[in-house]
Coordinates of C-alpha atoms and ligand atoms in Angstrom, one line a residue:
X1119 CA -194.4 -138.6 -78.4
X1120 CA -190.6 -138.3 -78.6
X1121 CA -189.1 -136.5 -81.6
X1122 CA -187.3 -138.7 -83.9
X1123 CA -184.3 -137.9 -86.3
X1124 CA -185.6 -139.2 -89.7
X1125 CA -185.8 -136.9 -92.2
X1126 CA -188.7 -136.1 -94.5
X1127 CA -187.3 -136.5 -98.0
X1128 CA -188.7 -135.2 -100.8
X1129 CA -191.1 -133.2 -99.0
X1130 CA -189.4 -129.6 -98.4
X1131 CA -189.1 -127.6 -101.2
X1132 CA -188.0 -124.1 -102.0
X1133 CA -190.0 -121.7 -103.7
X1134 CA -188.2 -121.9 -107.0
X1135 CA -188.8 -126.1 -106.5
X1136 CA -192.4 -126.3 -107.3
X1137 CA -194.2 -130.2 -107.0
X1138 CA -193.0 -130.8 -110.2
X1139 CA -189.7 -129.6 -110.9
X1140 CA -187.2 -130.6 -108.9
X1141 CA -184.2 -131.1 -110.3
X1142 CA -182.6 -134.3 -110.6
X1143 CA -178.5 -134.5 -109.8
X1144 CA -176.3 -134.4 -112.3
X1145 CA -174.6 -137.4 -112.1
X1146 CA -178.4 -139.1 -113.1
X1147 CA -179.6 -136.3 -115.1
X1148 CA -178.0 -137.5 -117.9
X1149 CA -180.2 -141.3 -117.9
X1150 CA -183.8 -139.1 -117.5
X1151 CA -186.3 -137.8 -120.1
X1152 CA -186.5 -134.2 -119.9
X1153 CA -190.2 -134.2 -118.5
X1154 CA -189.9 -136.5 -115.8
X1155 CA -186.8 -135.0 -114.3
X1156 CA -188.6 -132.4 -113.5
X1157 CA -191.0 -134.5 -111.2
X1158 CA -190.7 -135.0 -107.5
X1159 CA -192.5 -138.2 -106.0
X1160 CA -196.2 -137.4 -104.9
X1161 CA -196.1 -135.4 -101.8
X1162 CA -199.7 -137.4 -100.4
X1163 CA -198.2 -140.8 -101.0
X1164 CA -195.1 -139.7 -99.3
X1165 CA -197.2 -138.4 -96.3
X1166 CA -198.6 -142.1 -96.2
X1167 CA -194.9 -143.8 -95.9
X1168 CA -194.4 -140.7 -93.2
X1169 CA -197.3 -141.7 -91.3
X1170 CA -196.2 -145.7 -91.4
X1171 CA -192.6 -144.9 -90.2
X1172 CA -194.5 -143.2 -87.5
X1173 CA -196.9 -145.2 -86.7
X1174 CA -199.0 -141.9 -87.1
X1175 CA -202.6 -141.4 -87.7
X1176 CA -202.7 -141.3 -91.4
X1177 CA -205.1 -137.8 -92.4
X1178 CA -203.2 -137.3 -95.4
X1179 CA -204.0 -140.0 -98.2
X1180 CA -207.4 -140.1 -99.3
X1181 CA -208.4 -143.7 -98.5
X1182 CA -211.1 -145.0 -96.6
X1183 CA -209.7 -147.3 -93.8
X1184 CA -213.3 -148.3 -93.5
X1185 CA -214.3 -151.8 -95.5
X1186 CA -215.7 -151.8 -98.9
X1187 CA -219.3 -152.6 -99.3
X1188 CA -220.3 -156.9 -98.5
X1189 CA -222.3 -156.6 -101.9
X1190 CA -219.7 -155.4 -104.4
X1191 CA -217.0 -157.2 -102.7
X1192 CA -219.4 -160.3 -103.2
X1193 CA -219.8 -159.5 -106.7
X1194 CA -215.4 -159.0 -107.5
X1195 CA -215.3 -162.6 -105.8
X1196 CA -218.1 -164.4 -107.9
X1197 CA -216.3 -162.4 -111.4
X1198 CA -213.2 -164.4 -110.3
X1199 CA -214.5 -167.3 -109.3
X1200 CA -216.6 -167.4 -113.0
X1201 CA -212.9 -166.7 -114.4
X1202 CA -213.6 -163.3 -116.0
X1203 CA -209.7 -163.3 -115.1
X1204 CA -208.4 -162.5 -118.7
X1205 CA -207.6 -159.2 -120.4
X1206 CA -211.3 -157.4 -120.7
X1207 CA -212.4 -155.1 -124.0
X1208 CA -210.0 -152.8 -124.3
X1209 CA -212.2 -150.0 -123.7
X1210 CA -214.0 -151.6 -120.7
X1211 CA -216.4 -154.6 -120.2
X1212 CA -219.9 -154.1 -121.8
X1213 CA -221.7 -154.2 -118.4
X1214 CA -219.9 -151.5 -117.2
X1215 CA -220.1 -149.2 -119.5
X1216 CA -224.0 -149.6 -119.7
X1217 CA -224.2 -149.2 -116.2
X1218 CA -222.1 -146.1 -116.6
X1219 CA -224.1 -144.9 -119.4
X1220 CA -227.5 -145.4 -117.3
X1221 CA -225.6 -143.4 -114.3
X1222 CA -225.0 -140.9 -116.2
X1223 CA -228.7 -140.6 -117.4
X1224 CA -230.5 -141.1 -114.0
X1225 CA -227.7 -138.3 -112.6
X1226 CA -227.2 -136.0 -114.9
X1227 CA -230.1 -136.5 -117.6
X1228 CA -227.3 -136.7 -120.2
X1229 CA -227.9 -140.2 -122.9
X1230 CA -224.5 -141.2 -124.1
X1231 CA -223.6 -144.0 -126.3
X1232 CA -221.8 -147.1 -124.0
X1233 CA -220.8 -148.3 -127.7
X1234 CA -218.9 -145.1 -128.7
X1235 CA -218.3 -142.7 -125.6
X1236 CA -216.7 -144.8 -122.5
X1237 CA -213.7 -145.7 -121.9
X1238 CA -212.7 -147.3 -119.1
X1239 CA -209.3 -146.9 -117.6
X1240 CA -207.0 -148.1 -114.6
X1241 CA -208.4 -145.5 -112.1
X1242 CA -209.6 -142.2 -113.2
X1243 CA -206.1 -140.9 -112.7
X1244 CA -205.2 -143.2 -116.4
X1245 CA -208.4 -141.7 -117.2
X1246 CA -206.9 -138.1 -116.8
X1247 CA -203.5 -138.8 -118.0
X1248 CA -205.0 -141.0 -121.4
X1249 CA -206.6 -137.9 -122.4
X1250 CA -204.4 -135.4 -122.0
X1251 CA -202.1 -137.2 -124.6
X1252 CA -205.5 -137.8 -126.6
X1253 CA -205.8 -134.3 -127.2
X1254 CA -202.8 -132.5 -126.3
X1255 CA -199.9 -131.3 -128.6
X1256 CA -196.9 -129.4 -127.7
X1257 CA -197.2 -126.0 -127.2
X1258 CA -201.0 -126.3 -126.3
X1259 CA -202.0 -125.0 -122.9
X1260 CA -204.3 -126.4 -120.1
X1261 CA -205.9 -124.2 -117.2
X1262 CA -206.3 -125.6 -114.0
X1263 CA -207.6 -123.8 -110.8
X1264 CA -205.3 -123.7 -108.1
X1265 CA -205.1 -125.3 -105.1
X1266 CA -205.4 -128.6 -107.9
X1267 CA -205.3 -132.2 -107.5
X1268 CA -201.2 -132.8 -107.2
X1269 CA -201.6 -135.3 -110.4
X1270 CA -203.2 -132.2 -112.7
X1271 CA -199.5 -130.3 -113.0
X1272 CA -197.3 -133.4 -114.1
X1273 CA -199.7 -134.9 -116.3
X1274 CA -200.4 -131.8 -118.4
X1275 CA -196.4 -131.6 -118.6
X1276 CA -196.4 -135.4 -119.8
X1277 CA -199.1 -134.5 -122.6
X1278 CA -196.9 -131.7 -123.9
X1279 CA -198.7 -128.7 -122.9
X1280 CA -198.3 -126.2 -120.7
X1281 CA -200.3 -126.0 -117.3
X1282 CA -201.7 -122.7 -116.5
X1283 CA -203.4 -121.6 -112.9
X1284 CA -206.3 -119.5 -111.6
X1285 CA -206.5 -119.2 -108.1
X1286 CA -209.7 -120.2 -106.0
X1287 CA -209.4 -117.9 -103.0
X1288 CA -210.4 -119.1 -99.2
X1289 CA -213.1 -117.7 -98.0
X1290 CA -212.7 -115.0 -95.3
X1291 CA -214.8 -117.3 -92.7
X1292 CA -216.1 -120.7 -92.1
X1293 CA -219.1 -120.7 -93.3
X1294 CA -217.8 -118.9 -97.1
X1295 CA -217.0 -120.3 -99.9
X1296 CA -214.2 -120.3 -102.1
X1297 CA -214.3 -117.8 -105.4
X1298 CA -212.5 -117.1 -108.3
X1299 CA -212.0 -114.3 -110.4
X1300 CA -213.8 -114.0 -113.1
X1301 CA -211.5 -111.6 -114.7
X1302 CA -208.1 -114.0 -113.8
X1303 CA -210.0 -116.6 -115.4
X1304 CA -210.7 -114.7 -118.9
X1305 CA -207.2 -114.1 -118.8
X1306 CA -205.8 -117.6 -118.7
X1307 CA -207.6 -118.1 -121.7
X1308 CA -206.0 -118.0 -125.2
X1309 CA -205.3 -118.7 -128.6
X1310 CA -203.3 -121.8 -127.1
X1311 CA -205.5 -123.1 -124.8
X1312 CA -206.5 -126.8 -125.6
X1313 CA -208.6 -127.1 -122.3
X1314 CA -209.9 -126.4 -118.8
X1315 CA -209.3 -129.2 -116.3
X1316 CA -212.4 -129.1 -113.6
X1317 CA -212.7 -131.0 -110.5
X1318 CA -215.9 -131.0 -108.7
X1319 CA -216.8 -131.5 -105.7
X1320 CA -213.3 -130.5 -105.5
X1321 CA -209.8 -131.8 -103.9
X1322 CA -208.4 -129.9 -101.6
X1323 CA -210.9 -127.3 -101.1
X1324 CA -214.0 -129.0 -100.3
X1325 CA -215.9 -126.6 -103.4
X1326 CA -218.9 -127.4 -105.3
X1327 CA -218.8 -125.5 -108.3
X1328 CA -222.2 -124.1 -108.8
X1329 CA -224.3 -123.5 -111.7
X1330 CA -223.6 -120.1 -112.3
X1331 CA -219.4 -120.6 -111.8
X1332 CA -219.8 -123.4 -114.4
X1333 CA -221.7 -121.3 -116.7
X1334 CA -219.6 -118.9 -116.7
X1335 CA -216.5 -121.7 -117.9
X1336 CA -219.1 -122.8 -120.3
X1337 CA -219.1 -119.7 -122.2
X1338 CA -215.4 -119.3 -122.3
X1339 CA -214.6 -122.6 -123.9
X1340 CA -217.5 -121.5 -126.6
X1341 CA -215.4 -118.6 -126.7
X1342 CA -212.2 -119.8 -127.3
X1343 CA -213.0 -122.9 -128.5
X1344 CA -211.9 -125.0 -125.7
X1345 CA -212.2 -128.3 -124.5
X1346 CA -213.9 -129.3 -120.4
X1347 CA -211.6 -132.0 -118.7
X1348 CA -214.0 -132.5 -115.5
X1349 CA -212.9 -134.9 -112.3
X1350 CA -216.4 -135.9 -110.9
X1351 CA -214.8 -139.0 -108.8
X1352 CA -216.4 -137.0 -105.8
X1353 CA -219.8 -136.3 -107.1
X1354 CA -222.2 -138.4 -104.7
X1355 CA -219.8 -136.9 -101.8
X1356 CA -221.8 -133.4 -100.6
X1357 CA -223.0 -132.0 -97.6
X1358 CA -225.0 -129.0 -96.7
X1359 CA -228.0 -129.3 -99.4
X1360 CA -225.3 -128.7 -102.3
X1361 CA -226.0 -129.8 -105.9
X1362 CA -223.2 -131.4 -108.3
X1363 CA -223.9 -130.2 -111.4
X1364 CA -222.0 -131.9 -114.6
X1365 CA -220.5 -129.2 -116.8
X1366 CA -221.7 -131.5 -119.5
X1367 CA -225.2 -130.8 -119.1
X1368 CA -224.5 -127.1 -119.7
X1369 CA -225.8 -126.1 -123.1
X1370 CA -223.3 -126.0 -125.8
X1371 CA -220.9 -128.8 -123.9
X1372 CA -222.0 -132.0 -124.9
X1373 CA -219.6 -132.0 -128.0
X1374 CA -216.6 -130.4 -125.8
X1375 CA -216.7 -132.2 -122.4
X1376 CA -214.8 -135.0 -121.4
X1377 CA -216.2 -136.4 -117.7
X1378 CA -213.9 -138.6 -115.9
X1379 CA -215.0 -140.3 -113.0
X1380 CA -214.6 -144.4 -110.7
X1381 CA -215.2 -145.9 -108.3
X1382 CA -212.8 -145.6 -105.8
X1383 CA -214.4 -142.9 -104.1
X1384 CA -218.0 -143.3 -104.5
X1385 CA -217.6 -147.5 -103.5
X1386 CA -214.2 -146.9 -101.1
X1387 CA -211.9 -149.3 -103.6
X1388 CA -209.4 -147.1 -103.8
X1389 CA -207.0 -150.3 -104.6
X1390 CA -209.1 -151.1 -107.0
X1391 CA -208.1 -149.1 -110.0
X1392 CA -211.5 -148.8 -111.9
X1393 CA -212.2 -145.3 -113.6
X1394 CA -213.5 -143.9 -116.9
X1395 CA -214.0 -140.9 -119.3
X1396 CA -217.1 -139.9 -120.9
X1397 CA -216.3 -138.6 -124.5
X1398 CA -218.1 -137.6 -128.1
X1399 CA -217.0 -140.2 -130.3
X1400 CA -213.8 -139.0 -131.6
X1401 CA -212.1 -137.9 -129.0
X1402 CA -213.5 -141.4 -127.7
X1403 CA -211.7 -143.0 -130.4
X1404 CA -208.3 -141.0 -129.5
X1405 CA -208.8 -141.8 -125.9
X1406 CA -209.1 -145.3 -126.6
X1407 CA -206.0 -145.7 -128.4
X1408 CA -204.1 -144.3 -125.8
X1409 CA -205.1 -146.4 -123.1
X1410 CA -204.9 -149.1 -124.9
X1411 CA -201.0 -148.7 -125.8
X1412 CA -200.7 -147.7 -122.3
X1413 CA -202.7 -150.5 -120.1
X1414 CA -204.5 -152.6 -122.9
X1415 CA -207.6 -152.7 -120.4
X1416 CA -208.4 -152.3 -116.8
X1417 CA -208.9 -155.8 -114.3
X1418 CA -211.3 -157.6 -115.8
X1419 CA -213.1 -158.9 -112.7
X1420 CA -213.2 -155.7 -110.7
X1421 CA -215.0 -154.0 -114.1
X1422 CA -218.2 -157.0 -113.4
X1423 CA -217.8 -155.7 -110.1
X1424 CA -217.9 -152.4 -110.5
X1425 CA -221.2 -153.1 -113.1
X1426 CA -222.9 -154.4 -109.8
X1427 CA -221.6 -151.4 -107.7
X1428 CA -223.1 -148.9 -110.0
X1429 CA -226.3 -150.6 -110.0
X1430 CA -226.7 -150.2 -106.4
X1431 CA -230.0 -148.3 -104.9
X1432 CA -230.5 -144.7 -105.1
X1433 CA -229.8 -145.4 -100.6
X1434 CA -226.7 -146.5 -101.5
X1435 CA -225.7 -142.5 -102.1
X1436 CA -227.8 -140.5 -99.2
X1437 CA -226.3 -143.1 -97.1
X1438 CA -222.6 -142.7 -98.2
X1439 CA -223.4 -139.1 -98.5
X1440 CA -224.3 -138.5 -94.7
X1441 CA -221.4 -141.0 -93.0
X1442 CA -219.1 -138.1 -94.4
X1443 CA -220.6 -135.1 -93.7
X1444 CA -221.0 -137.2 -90.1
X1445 CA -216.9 -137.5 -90.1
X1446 CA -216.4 -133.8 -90.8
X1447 CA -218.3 -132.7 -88.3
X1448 CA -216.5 -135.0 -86.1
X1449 CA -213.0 -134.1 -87.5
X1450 CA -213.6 -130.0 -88.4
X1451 CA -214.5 -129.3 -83.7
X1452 CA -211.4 -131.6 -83.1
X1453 CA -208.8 -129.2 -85.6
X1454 CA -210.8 -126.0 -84.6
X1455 CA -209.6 -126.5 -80.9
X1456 CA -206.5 -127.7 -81.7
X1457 CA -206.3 -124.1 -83.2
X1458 CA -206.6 -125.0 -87.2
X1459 CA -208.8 -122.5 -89.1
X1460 CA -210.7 -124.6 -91.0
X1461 CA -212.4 -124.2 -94.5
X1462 CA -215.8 -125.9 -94.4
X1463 CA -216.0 -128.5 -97.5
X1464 CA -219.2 -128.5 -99.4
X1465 CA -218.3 -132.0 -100.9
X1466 CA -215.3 -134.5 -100.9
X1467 CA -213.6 -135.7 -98.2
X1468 CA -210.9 -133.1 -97.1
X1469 CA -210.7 -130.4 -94.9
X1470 CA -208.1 -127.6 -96.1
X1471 CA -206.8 -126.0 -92.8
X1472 CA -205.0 -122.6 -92.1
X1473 CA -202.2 -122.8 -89.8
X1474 CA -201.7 -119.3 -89.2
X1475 CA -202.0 -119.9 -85.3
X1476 CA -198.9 -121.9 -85.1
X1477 CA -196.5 -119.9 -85.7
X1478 CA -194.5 -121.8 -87.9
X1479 CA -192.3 -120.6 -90.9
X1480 CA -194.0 -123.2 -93.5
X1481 CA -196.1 -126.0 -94.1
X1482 CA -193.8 -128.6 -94.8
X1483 CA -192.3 -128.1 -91.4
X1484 CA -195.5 -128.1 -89.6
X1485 CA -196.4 -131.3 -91.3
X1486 CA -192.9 -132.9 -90.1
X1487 CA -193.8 -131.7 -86.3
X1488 CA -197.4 -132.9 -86.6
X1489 CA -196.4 -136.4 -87.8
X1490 CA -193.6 -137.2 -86.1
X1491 CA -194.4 -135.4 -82.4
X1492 CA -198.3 -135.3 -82.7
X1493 CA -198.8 -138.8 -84.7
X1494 CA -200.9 -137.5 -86.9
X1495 CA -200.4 -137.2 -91.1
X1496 CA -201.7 -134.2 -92.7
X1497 CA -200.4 -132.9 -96.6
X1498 CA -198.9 -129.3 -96.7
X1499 CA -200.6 -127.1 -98.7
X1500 CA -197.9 -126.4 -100.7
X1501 CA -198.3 -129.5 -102.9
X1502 CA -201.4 -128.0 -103.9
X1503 CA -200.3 -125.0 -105.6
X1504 CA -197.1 -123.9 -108.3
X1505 CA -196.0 -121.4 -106.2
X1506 CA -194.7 -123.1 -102.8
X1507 CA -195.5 -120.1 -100.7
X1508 CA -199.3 -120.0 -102.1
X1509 CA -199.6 -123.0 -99.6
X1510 CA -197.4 -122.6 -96.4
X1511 CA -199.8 -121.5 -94.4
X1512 CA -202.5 -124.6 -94.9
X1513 CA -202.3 -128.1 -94.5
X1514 CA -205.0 -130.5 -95.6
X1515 CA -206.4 -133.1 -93.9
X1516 CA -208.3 -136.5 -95.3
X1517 CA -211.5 -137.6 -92.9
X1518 CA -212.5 -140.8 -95.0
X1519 CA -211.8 -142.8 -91.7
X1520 CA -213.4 -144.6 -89.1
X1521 CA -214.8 -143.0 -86.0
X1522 CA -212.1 -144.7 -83.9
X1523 CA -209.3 -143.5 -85.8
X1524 CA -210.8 -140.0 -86.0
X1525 CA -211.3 -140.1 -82.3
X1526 CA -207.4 -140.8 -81.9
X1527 CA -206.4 -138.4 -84.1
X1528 CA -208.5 -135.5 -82.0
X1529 CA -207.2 -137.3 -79.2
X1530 CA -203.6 -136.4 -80.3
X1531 CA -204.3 -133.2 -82.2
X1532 CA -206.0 -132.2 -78.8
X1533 CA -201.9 -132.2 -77.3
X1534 CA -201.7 -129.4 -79.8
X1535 CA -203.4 -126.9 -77.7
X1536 CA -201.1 -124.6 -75.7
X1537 CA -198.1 -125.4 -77.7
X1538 CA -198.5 -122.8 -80.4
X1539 CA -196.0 -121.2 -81.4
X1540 CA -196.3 -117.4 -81.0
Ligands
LIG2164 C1 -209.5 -135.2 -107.5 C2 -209.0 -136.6 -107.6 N1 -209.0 -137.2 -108.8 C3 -208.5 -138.4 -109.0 C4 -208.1 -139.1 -107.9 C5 -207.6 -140.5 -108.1 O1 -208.7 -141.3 -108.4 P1 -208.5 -142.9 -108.9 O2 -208.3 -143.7 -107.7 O3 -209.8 -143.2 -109.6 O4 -207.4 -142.9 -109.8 C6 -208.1 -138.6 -106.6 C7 -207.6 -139.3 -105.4 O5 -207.4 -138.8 -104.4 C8 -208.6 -137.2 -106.5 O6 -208.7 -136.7 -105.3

């Protein structure tokens, strides 16, 4: 493929211009709340415009380019067509919420109130963001572990607190698993922290928290009297015999957890925009509020759908379950003779990579070679981390994709081999 001249904008960084603070110029400065100036545009959905201009295989934006399933696609057209086309409850429609209420009974064994602790949002990313500025006030801090979701950063920054990170380390081969220190983690905790954000099965890494990990969380925030933010939207996506565990059903977290999860993972309707949080009552009631100033309710029609969708047979999982952990082990052969190192994911739909082999200086500019001479999208692993240089030796890719398009992006990564840089 020939090399092209465009550029990638927004994408390179220097160290001291993490994800979310890049400077904006002066001349514009002036027009910009202080928070948001410190934003770049998300480096995943810029990958996705890379891979368009490109006409590369897009790896890097989680979305399945499979369709969505005949019988919930059946059920969003039949909610239209019975014109459930005006603004729903503000908190979600009543179907929904019991059928989220029931999932999260025959899952998790946890009985919640679809009266008093659901909210349902515009994606679970509104989910996220709504309760961060439920509970949040300035000053407060929030721990994340690092590599972290590219949205956790900015919208603890939006809410007013401060972000704080604990590294997950890679494990030393492919079959490990990534860890955290237990004594980093203690130390992230403080007087000011408001809460943990969570996110398991986990984006980028591929890691299912276990029992003993969460546990261990559990009796920290009894400690220090701190709140659980936990992104499940990947639970029913695990491979390998793993178990998702909610940190909810930990003893002593009912009263302290808030679960967000949607559907845009579990029923590939990403486009959707249908997510929720799980809450006790009053920090319900905050959430609530928020979303409703924010979005006054998520579409109506697609909430009836997503009723049907979570009503779906217990098949309806294993099956979704093993057409992933099929695509990684059609994606993870393909990068590991291209000459990736690959971390093996225990759930989710990425594959973090190390890039070592190549040769090149950082991430961002082996991204930029493998989308515009390779055709094929990946997301540096910078935009996963504060620190740029935590990340510029990995790249992540997304294998929520057809066969076909997996087999053309081996095809291409396969073009790879012998040009490594030494
Ligand atoms: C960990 C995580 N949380 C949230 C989202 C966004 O979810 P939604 O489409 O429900 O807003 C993503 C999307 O990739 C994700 O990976």
């Amino acid at each position: 493929m020939a090399t092209r001249s465009v550029k990638i904008k927004n994408v390179k960084r220097s160290s001291r211009n993490p994800p979310f603070s890049k400077q904006a110029s002066s001349k514009t400065k002036q027009f910009l709340s202080d928070k948001v100036s410190h934003f770049t545009e998300s480096v995943i959905r810029e990958m996705t415009r890379q891979a368009m201009m490109y006409g590369a295989v897009n790896l890097a934006q989680g979305f399945p380019d499979f369709p969505a399933p005949e019988e919930i696609k059946k059920a969003a057209q039949q909610a239209v067509a019975a014109d459930i086309n005006q603004y729903a409850i503000t908190w979600g429609a009543k179907n929904l919420r019991n059928a989220i209420a029931r999932q999260m009974e025959v899952w998790q064994g946890i009985t919640i109130d679809p009266e008093k602790e659901v909210t349902v949002c515009c994606g679970s990313t509104e989910a996220m963001i709504s309760t961060l500025l439920a509970v949040c006030n300035a000053g407060d801090e929030v721990v994340t572990f690092e590599p972290f979701y590219e949205n956790y950063g900015p919208d603890s920054v939006l809410s007013g607190a401060k972000p704080k990170f604990v590294k997950l380390r890679p494990p030393k081969d492919e079959s490990g698993e990534w860890t955290f220190d237990e004594r980093e983690l203690r130390r992230a905790f403080d007087r000011h922290t408001k809460a943990i954000i969570l996110n398991t099965p986990n984006n980028p890494t591929g890691k299912v928290f276990t029992r003993a990990e969460l546990a261990l969380i559990r009796d920290l925030c009894l400690e220090f009297n701190v709140l659980a933010i936990t992104d499940e939207i990947y639970e029913h996506i695990l491979y390998d015999g793993t178990e998702h565990i909610s940190i909810v059903s930990l003893d002593g977290m009912r009263d302290r957890t808030v679960t967000i999860n949607g559907m845009s993972k579990t029923y590939s309707v990403t486009g959707w925009r249908v997510g929720w949080a799980v809450a006790p009552e009053k920090i319900t009631n905050a959430i609530r509020k928020v979303h409703d100033f924010l979005n006054v309710g998520a579409p109506a029609p697609l909430q009836e759908a997503g009723a049907a969708a979570l009503s779906l047979p217990s098949g309806y999982y294993a099956k979704l379950a093993e057409g992933y952990r099929g695509r990684r082990d059609h994606l993870m052969p393909a990068l590991a003779s291209a000459g990736f190192r690959c971390f093996r994911p225990r759930g989710a739909y990425y594959v973090m990579t190390d890039i070592s082999a190549f040769g090149y200086s950082d991430d961002v500019s082996f991204a930029k070679y493998l989308v515009r001479e390779i055709g094929v999208a990946c997301v540096p692993g910078s935009s996963f981390y504060r620190d740029p240089r935590d990340g510029a030796k990995q790249v992540r890719f997304a294998f929520c994709k057809k066969p076909e398009t997996l087999d053309e992006a081996a095809r291409r990564l396969s073009q790879l081999t012998g040009r490594k840089q030494t």
